[in-house]
Every structure is written in C-alpha cells, then in structure tokens.
Amino acid sequence: MLQTANVLTAIAILIHFALMIGEIFFWKQPFIHKRLGFNLTEATQAAAIVANAGLYNGFIASGLTWGIISGAKGYPIKTFFLACVIIAGLFGAVTLKPTTLLIQTLPGVAALVCVWLSRPMP
C-alpha cells in the first residue's frame, strides 16, 4: 500500500508542478488563460495574483516531494500537504471551475486514503 500511496502522491506532485509552471510562466498564453474564461486583458491584470498561486502550487509539490523522500517519517508531511491539496481543490471547484474536483481534489483524496492506509503503526 505504501508504494501505491507514493505513486498517487507523485501524481499529485506532477499536477501541482504543472499548475505552478502554467501559472507562473505561461499564464498569459491563450491556451492557459482561456481555459478559465479570461481574455488577454483580464489575464494580464490578474498575472501577479496567478503567479502567486503558482508559487503556492510549487510549495505543495515541494512538500509532497519532501514527504515521499522522508520514507516512513514522511507520513505526517504527506498527510498535511495532501489535506492542503484537497482543501485547495474544493475551494478551486467553488471559485473557479467544478472540474478542479477531478483534476486536483480527486487525486489528492485517493493519495490521502492510501497514505492513511499505509501509515506506520506505533
């Protein structure tokens, strides 16, 4: 189960790393901002805020990576950061697009369940 938990956590890492790259470096490109319903003027105005969100996604990806490389001691780290993923995904589904539930929340929930099931016993 630990291997499954780490694979699902790695998927969450890749998702958040991709979000970070898109939000920080490619936000003003139409293939990114149009997916959220922004035109170029609006995307330009929101660029600094979106880049800040990208930075947070980078922190999430880094924290989850830290949890995986910490081995058995990474259980609380993965739990914390996956909870953050789920909360952010729920918030994004309410404030941005409902598809955030599929893209962000569902992988986070699956990973967290597997992390819980693989937790080290005292």
PDB file of N, CA, C and O in Angstrom, residues 23-83:
ATOM      1  N   GLU A  23       0.930  28.596 -14.253  1.00  0.00           N
ATOM      2  CA  GLU A  23       0.530  29.850 -13.616  1.00  0.00           C
ATOM      3  C   GLU A  23       1.661  30.877 -13.560  1.00  0.00           C
ATOM      4  O   GLU A  23       1.415  32.077 -13.684  1.00  0.00           O
ATOM      5  N   ILE A  24       2.874  30.417 -13.379  1.00  0.00           N
ATOM      6  CA  ILE A  24       3.991  31.364 -13.276  1.00  0.00           C
ATOM      7  C   ILE A  24       4.522  31.770 -14.650  1.00  0.00           C
ATOM      8  O   ILE A  24       4.770  32.948 -14.903  1.00  0.00           O
ATOM      9  N   PHE A  25       4.699  30.807 -15.544  1.00  0.00           N
ATOM     10  CA  PHE A  25       5.401  31.089 -16.787  1.00  0.00           C
ATOM     11  C   PHE A  25       4.515  31.229 -18.027  1.00  0.00           C
ATOM     12  O   PHE A  25       4.910  31.882 -18.984  1.00  0.00           O
ATOM     13  N   PHE A  26       3.353  30.605 -18.033  1.00  0.00           N
ATOM     14  CA  PHE A  26       2.554  30.572 -19.257  1.00  0.00           C
ATOM     15  C   PHE A  26       1.159  31.162 -19.111  1.00  0.00           C
ATOM     16  O   PHE A  26       0.331  31.015 -20.006  1.00  0.00           O
ATOM     17  N   TRP A  27       0.874  31.817 -18.010  1.00  0.00           N
ATOM     18  CA  TRP A  27      -0.463  32.332 -17.746  1.00  0.00           C
ATOM     19  C   TRP A  27      -0.989  33.232 -18.866  1.00  0.00           C
ATOM     20  O   TRP A  27      -2.156  33.178 -19.212  1.00  0.00           O
ATOM     21  N   LYS A  28      -0.145  34.048 -19.449  1.00  0.00           N
ATOM     22  CA  LYS A  28      -0.613  34.989 -20.473  1.00  0.00           C
ATOM     23  C   LYS A  28      -0.803  34.338 -21.840  1.00  0.00           C
ATOM     24  O   LYS A  28      -1.276  34.981 -22.771  1.00  0.00           O
ATOM     25  N   GLN A  29      -0.464  33.069 -21.972  1.00  0.00           N
ATOM     26  CA  GLN A  29      -0.683  32.351 -23.226  1.00  0.00           C
ATOM     27  C   GLN A  29      -2.159  31.944 -23.316  1.00  0.00           C
ATOM     28  O   GLN A  29      -2.731  31.448 -22.340  1.00  0.00           O
ATOM     29  N   PRO A  30      -2.786  32.162 -24.468  1.00  0.00           N
ATOM     30  CA  PRO A  30      -4.219  31.865 -24.605  1.00  0.00           C
ATOM     31  C   PRO A  30      -4.611  30.437 -24.214  1.00  0.00           C
ATOM     32  O   PRO A  30      -5.665  30.229 -23.627  1.00  0.00           O
ATOM     33  N   PHE A  31      -3.755  29.458 -24.499  1.00  0.00           N
ATOM     34  CA  PHE A  31      -4.129  28.079 -24.176  1.00  0.00           C
ATOM     35  C   PHE A  31      -4.232  27.846 -22.673  1.00  0.00           C
ATOM     36  O   PHE A  31      -4.811  26.854 -22.243  1.00  0.00           O
ATOM     37  N   ILE A  32      -3.717  28.765 -21.872  1.00  0.00           N
ATOM     38  CA  ILE A  32      -3.849  28.654 -20.414  1.00  0.00           C
ATOM     39  C   ILE A  32      -5.003  29.509 -19.913  1.00  0.00           C
ATOM     40  O   ILE A  32      -5.958  28.999 -19.322  1.00  0.00           O
ATOM     41  N   HIS A  33      -4.942  30.819 -20.127  1.00  0.00           N
ATOM     42  CA  HIS A  33      -5.949  31.686 -19.502  1.00  0.00           C
ATOM     43  C   HIS A  33      -7.347  31.522 -20.090  1.00  0.00           C
ATOM     44  O   HIS A  33      -8.335  31.698 -19.388  1.00  0.00           O
ATOM     45  N   LYS A  34      -7.457  31.135 -21.341  1.00  0.00           N
ATOM     46  CA  LYS A  34      -8.788  30.954 -21.935  1.00  0.00           C
ATOM     47  C   LYS A  34      -9.529  29.769 -21.325  1.00  0.00           C
ATOM     48  O   LYS A  34     -10.751  29.757 -21.297  1.00  0.00           O
ATOM     49  N   ARG A  35      -8.781  28.782 -20.814  1.00  0.00           N
ATOM     50  CA  ARG A  35      -9.414  27.622 -20.181  1.00  0.00           C
ATOM     51  C   ARG A  35     -10.197  28.022 -18.937  1.00  0.00           C
ATOM     52  O   ARG A  35     -11.099  27.321 -18.518  1.00  0.00           O
ATOM     53  N   LEU A  36      -9.827  29.152 -18.348  1.00  0.00           N
ATOM     54  CA  LEU A  36     -10.535  29.640 -17.162  1.00  0.00           C
ATOM     55  C   LEU A  36     -11.453  30.811 -17.494  1.00  0.00           C
ATOM     56  O   LEU A  36     -11.982  31.464 -16.601  1.00  0.00           O
ATOM     57  N   GLY A  37     -11.602  31.105 -18.791  1.00  0.00           N
ATOM     58  CA  GLY A  37     -12.545  32.136 -19.210  1.00  0.00           C
ATOM     59  C   GLY A  37     -12.012  33.555 -19.185  1.00  0.00           C
ATOM     60  O   GLY A  37     -12.786  34.506 -19.178  1.00  0.00           O
ATOM     61  N   PHE A  38     -10.686  33.728 -19.175  1.00  0.00           N
ATOM     62  CA  PHE A  38     -10.081  35.060 -19.174  1.00  0.00           C
ATOM     63  C   PHE A  38      -9.704  35.461 -20.590  1.00  0.00           C
ATOM     64  O   PHE A  38      -9.223  34.636 -21.367  1.00  0.00           O
ATOM     65  N   ASN A  39      -9.881  36.745 -20.908  1.00  0.00           N
ATOM     66  CA  ASN A  39      -9.306  37.258 -22.151  1.00  0.00           C
ATOM     67  C   ASN A  39      -7.906  37.787 -21.812  1.00  0.00           C
ATOM     68  O   ASN A  39      -7.500  37.796 -20.644  1.00  0.00           O
ATOM     69  N   LEU A  40      -7.166  38.220 -22.832  1.00  0.00           N
ATOM     70  CA  LEU A  40      -5.780  38.636 -22.593  1.00  0.00           C
ATOM     71  C   LEU A  40      -5.678  39.821 -21.638  1.00  0.00           C
ATOM     72  O   LEU A  40      -4.796  39.845 -20.775  1.00  0.00           O
ATOM     73  N   THR A  41      -6.579  40.783 -21.753  1.00  0.00           N
ATOM     74  CA  THR A  41      -6.542  41.942 -20.864  1.00  0.00           C
ATOM     75  C   THR A  41      -6.750  41.511 -19.414  1.00  0.00           C
ATOM     76  O   THR A  41      -6.000  41.919 -18.518  1.00  0.00           O
ATOM     77  N   GLU A  42      -7.754  40.687 -19.196  1.00  0.00           N
ATOM     78  CA  GLU A  42      -8.022  40.199 -17.837  1.00  0.00           C
ATOM     79  C   GLU A  42      -6.870  39.346 -17.324  1.00  0.00           C
ATOM     80  O   GLU A  42      -6.481  39.452 -16.154  1.00  0.00           O
ATOM     81  N   ALA A  43      -6.316  38.508 -18.196  1.00  0.00           N
ATOM     82  CA  ALA A  43      -5.197  37.649 -17.797  1.00  0.00           C
ATOM     83  C   ALA A  43      -3.992  38.491 -17.405  1.00  0.00           C
ATOM     84  O   ALA A  43      -3.302  38.185 -16.430  1.00  0.00           O
ATOM     85  N   THR A  44      -3.745  39.548 -18.148  1.00  0.00           N
ATOM     86  CA  THR A  44      -2.618  40.437 -17.834  1.00  0.00           C
ATOM     87  C   THR A  44      -2.832  41.108 -16.490  1.00  0.00           C
ATOM     88  O   THR A  44      -1.898  41.213 -15.681  1.00  0.00           O
ATOM     89  N   GLN A  45      -4.056  41.557 -16.237  1.00  0.00           N
ATOM     90  CA  GLN A  45      -4.359  42.206 -14.962  1.00  0.00           C
ATOM     91  C   GLN A  45      -4.228  41.242 -13.780  1.00  0.00           C
ATOM     92  O   GLN A  45      -3.831  41.645 -12.695  1.00  0.00           O
ATOM     93  N   ALA A  46      -4.545  39.992 -13.993  1.00  0.00           N
ATOM     94  CA  ALA A  46      -4.509  39.008 -12.915  1.00  0.00           C
ATOM     95  C   ALA A  46      -3.180  38.269 -12.815  1.00  0.00           C
ATOM     96  O   ALA A  46      -2.992  37.447 -11.920  1.00  0.00           O
ATOM     97  N   ALA A  47      -2.231  38.574 -13.696  1.00  0.00           N
ATOM     98  CA  ALA A  47      -0.994  37.794 -13.795  1.00  0.00           C
ATOM     99  C   ALA A  47      -0.226  37.686 -12.479  1.00  0.00           C
ATOM    100  O   ALA A  47       0.255  36.606 -12.129  1.00  0.00           O
ATOM    101  N   ALA A  48      -0.103  38.771 -11.745  1.00  0.00           N
ATOM    102  CA  ALA A  48       0.662  38.726 -10.495  1.00  0.00           C
ATOM    103  C   ALA A  48      -0.021  37.832  -9.459  1.00  0.00           C
ATOM    104  O   ALA A  48       0.643  37.066  -8.745  1.00  0.00           O
ATOM    105  N   ILE A  49      -1.334  37.900  -9.387  1.00  0.00           N
ATOM    106  CA  ILE A  49      -2.078  37.066  -8.435  1.00  0.00           C
ATOM    107  C   ILE A  49      -1.960  35.597  -8.827  1.00  0.00           C
ATOM    108  O   ILE A  49      -1.759  34.726  -7.974  1.00  0.00           O
ATOM    109  N   VAL A  50      -2.078  35.325 -10.117  1.00  0.00           N
ATOM    110  CA  VAL A  50      -1.994  33.945 -10.595  1.00  0.00           C
ATOM    111  C   VAL A  50      -0.584  33.393 -10.377  1.00  0.00           C
ATOM    112  O   VAL A  50      -0.420  32.232  -9.983  1.00  0.00           O
ATOM    113  N   ALA A  51       0.430  34.211 -10.594  1.00  0.00           N
ATOM    114  CA  ALA A  51       1.811  33.768 -10.345  1.00  0.00           C
ATOM    115  C   ALA A  51       2.000  33.441  -8.864  1.00  0.00           C
ATOM    116  O   ALA A  51       2.699  32.479  -8.512  1.00  0.00           O
ATOM    117  N   ASN A  52       1.367  34.212  -8.000  1.00  0.00           N
ATOM    118  CA  ASN A  52       1.433  33.932  -6.565  1.00  0.00           C
ATOM    119  C   ASN A  52       0.792  32.579  -6.267  1.00  0.00           C
ATOM    120  O   ASN A  52       1.326  31.787  -5.487  1.00  0.00           O
ATOM    121  N   ALA A  53      -0.339  32.296  -6.898  1.00  0.00           N
ATOM    122  CA  ALA A  53      -0.983  30.988  -6.734  1.00  0.00           C
ATOM    123  C   ALA A  53      -0.063  29.879  -7.254  1.00  0.00           C
ATOM    124  O   ALA A  53       0.004  28.795  -6.671  1.00  0.00           O
ATOM    125  N   GLY A  54       0.639  30.167  -8.334  1.00  0.00           N
ATOM    126  CA  GLY A  54       1.599  29.207  -8.869  1.00  0.00           C
ATOM    127  C   GLY A  54       2.698  28.894  -7.880  1.00  0.00           C
ATOM    128  O   GLY A  54       3.130  27.743  -7.739  1.00  0.00           O
ATOM    129  N   LEU A  55       3.136  29.917  -7.179  1.00  0.00           N
ATOM    130  CA  LEU A  55       4.169  29.715  -6.156  1.00  0.00           C
ATOM    131  C   LEU A  55       3.644  28.778  -5.066  1.00  0.00           C
ATOM    132  O   LEU A  55       4.348  27.867  -4.621  1.00  0.00           O
ATOM    133  N   TYR A  56       2.402  28.965  -4.650  1.00  0.00           N
ATOM    134  CA  TYR A  56       1.807  28.075  -3.657  1.00  0.00           C
ATOM    135  C   TYR A  56       1.728  26.641  -4.177  1.00  0.00           C
ATOM    136  O   TYR A  56       1.984  25.694  -3.424  1.00  0.00           O
ATOM    137  N   ASN A  57       1.391  26.479  -5.452  1.00  0.00           N
ATOM    138  CA  ASN A  57       1.374  25.134  -6.024  1.00  0.00           C
ATOM    139  C   ASN A  57       2.764  24.512  -6.001  1.00  0.00           C
ATOM    140  O   ASN A  57       2.918  23.311  -5.788  1.00  0.00           O
ATOM    141  N   GLY A  58       3.784  25.336  -6.198  1.00  0.00           N
ATOM    142  CA  GLY A  58       5.161  24.855  -6.091  1.00  0.00           C
ATOM    143  C   GLY A  58       5.489  24.411  -4.671  1.00  0.00           C
ATOM    144  O   GLY A  58       6.182  23.404  -4.461  1.00  0.00           O
ATOM    145  N   PHE A  59       4.992  25.143  -3.686  1.00  0.00           N
ATOM    146  CA  PHE A  59       5.203  24.752  -2.286  1.00  0.00           C
ATOM    147  C   PHE A  59       4.532  23.412  -1.993  1.00  0.00           C
ATOM    148  O   PHE A  59       5.103  22.564  -1.290  1.00  0.00           O
ATOM    149  N   ILE A  60       3.329  23.226  -2.520  1.00  0.00           N
ATOM    150  CA  ILE A  60       2.615  21.956  -2.329  1.00  0.00           C
ATOM    151  C   ILE A  60       3.420  20.812  -2.950  1.00  0.00           C
ATOM    152  O   ILE A  60       3.634  19.774  -2.314  1.00  0.00           O
ATOM    153  N   ALA A  61       3.874  20.996  -4.187  1.00  0.00           N
ATOM    154  CA  ALA A  61       4.663  19.958  -4.855  1.00  0.00           C
ATOM    155  C   ALA A  61       5.946  19.665  -4.076  1.00  0.00           C
ATOM    156  O   ALA A  61       6.331  18.505  -3.903  1.00  0.00           O
ATOM    157  N   SER A  62       6.590  20.707  -3.570  1.00  0.00           N
ATOM    158  CA  SER A  62       7.820  20.521  -2.791  1.00  0.00           C
ATOM    159  C   SER A  62       7.550  19.781  -1.490  1.00  0.00           C
ATOM    160  O   SER A  62       8.314  18.893  -1.094  1.00  0.00           O
ATOM    161  N   GLY A  63       6.478  20.149  -0.804  1.00  0.00           N
ATOM    162  CA  GLY A  63       6.134  19.479   0.449  1.00  0.00           C
ATOM    163  C   GLY A  63       5.815  18.014   0.247  1.00  0.00           C
ATOM    164  O   GLY A  63       6.233  17.159   1.044  1.00  0.00           O
ATOM    165  N   LEU A  64       5.086  17.708  -0.804  1.00  0.00           N
ATOM    166  CA  LEU A  64       4.775  16.309  -1.081  1.00  0.00           C
ATOM    167  C   LEU A  64       6.029  15.523  -1.449  1.00  0.00           C
ATOM    168  O   LEU A  64       6.183  14.362  -1.049  1.00  0.00           O
ATOM    169  N   THR A  65       6.933  16.168  -2.173  1.00  0.00           N
ATOM    170  CA  THR A  65       8.209  15.519  -2.503  1.00  0.00           C
ATOM    171  C   THR A  65       8.992  15.229  -1.228  1.00  0.00           C
ATOM    172  O   THR A  65       9.552  14.138  -1.050  1.00  0.00           O
ATOM    173  N   TRP A  66       9.020  16.199  -0.341  1.00  0.00           N
ATOM    174  CA  TRP A  66       9.679  16.032   0.960  1.00  0.00           C
ATOM    175  C   TRP A  66       9.066  14.838   1.706  1.00  0.00           C
ATOM    176  O   TRP A  66       9.789  14.020   2.294  1.00  0.00           O
ATOM    177  N   GLY A  67       7.744  14.733   1.678  1.00  0.00           N
ATOM    178  CA  GLY A  67       7.082  13.624   2.348  1.00  0.00           C
ATOM    179  C   GLY A  67       7.489  12.273   1.789  1.00  0.00           C
ATOM    180  O   GLY A  67       7.733  11.326   2.539  1.00  0.00           O
ATOM    181  N   ILE A  68       7.587  12.182   0.476  1.00  0.00           N
ATOM    182  CA  ILE A  68       7.976  10.906  -0.140  1.00  0.00           C
ATOM    183  C   ILE A  68       9.420  10.553   0.195  1.00  0.00           C
ATOM    184  O   ILE A  68       9.715   9.418   0.575  1.00  0.00           O
ATOM    185  N   ILE A  69      10.319  11.508   0.059  1.00  0.00           N
ATOM    186  CA  ILE A  69      11.739  11.181   0.281  1.00  0.00           C
ATOM    187  C   ILE A  69      12.062  10.975   1.760  1.00  0.00           C
ATOM    188  O   ILE A  69      13.118  10.441   2.083  1.00  0.00           O
ATOM    189  N   SER A  70      11.136  11.322   2.636  1.00  0.00           N
ATOM    190  CA  SER A  70      11.354  11.118   4.074  1.00  0.00           C
ATOM    191  C   SER A  70      11.033   9.700   4.517  1.00  0.00           C
ATOM    192  O   SER A  70      11.197   9.370   5.699  1.00  0.00           O
ATOM    193  N   GLY A  71      10.560   8.871   3.601  1.00  0.00           N
ATOM    194  CA  GLY A  71      10.264   7.483   3.946  1.00  0.00           C
ATOM    195  C   GLY A  71       9.147   7.377   4.966  1.00  0.00           C
ATOM    196  O   GLY A  71       8.163   8.119   4.920  1.00  0.00           O
ATOM    197  N   ALA A  72       9.300   6.473   5.940  1.00  0.00           N
ATOM    198  CA  ALA A  72       8.259   6.245   6.951  1.00  0.00           C
ATOM    199  C   ALA A  72       7.993   7.494   7.785  1.00  0.00           C
ATOM    200  O   ALA A  72       6.883   7.710   8.252  1.00  0.00           O
ATOM    201  N   LYS A  73       9.002   8.317   7.959  1.00  0.00           N
ATOM    202  CA  LYS A  73       8.828   9.545   8.738  1.00  0.00           C
ATOM    203  C   LYS A  73       8.048  10.609   7.964  1.00  0.00           C
ATOM    204  O   LYS A  73       7.670  11.629   8.527  1.00  0.00           O
ATOM    205  N   GLY A  74       7.785  10.370   6.682  1.00  0.00           N
ATOM    206  CA  GLY A  74       7.079  11.334   5.848  1.00  0.00           C
ATOM    207  C   GLY A  74       5.569  11.251   5.947  1.00  0.00           C
ATOM    208  O   GLY A  74       4.869  12.061   5.353  1.00  0.00           O
ATOM    209  N   TYR A  75       5.048  10.308   6.743  1.00  0.00           N
ATOM    210  CA  TYR A  75       3.599  10.155   6.862  1.00  0.00           C
ATOM    211  C   TYR A  75       2.898  11.455   7.258  1.00  0.00           C
ATOM    212  O   TYR A  75       1.967  11.885   6.571  1.00  0.00           O
ATOM    213  N   PRO A  76       3.322  12.136   8.337  1.00  0.00           N
ATOM    214  CA  PRO A  76       2.607  13.375   8.695  1.00  0.00           C
ATOM    215  C   PRO A  76       2.807  14.490   7.672  1.00  0.00           C
ATOM    216  O   PRO A  76       1.916  15.327   7.473  1.00  0.00           O
ATOM    217  N   ILE A  77       3.926  14.495   7.002  1.00  0.00           N
ATOM    218  CA  ILE A  77       4.196  15.521   5.985  1.00  0.00           C
ATOM    219  C   ILE A  77       3.253  15.329   4.800  1.00  0.00           C
ATOM    220  O   ILE A  77       2.602  16.274   4.340  1.00  0.00           O
ATOM    221  N   LYS A  78       3.163  14.090   4.322  1.00  0.00           N
ATOM    222  CA  LYS A  78       2.249  13.800   3.207  1.00  0.00           C
ATOM    223  C   LYS A  78       0.802  14.065   3.610  1.00  0.00           C
ATOM    224  O   LYS A  78       0.030  14.621   2.812  1.00  0.00           O
ATOM    225  N   THR A  79       0.439  13.693   4.821  1.00  0.00           N
ATOM    226  CA  THR A  79      -0.925  13.925   5.296  1.00  0.00           C
ATOM    227  C   THR A  79      -1.255  15.413   5.274  1.00  0.00           C
ATOM    228  O   THR A  79      -2.311  15.819   4.767  1.00  0.00           O
ATOM    229  N   PHE A  80      -0.363  16.222   5.805  1.00  0.00           N
ATOM    230  CA  PHE A  80      -0.602  17.668   5.835  1.00  0.00           C
ATOM    231  C   PHE A  80      -0.744  18.250   4.429  1.00  0.00           C
ATOM    232  O   PHE A  80      -1.708  18.956   4.131  1.00  0.00           O
ATOM    233  N   PHE A  81       0.216  17.959   3.561  1.00  0.00           N
ATOM    234  CA  PHE A  81       0.197  18.567   2.233  1.00  0.00           C
ATOM    235  C   PHE A  81      -0.937  18.018   1.360  1.00  0.00           C
ATOM    236  O   PHE A  81      -1.496  18.760   0.553  1.00  0.00           O
ATOM    237  N   LEU A  82      -1.294  16.760   1.522  1.00  0.00           N
ATOM    238  CA  LEU A  82      -2.441  16.243   0.768  1.00  0.00           C
ATOM    239  C   LEU A  82      -3.744  16.856   1.267  1.00  0.00           C
ATOM    240  O   LEU A  82      -4.655  17.114   0.473  1.00  0.00           O
ATOM    241  N   ALA A  83      -3.837  17.122   2.569  1.00  0.00           N
ATOM    242  CA  ALA A  83      -5.011  17.838   3.088  1.00  0.00           C
ATOM    243  C   ALA A  83      -5.079  19.230   2.462  1.00  0.00           C
ATOM    244  O   ALA A  83      -6.167  19.706   2.097  1.00  0.00           O
TER     245      ALA A  83
END
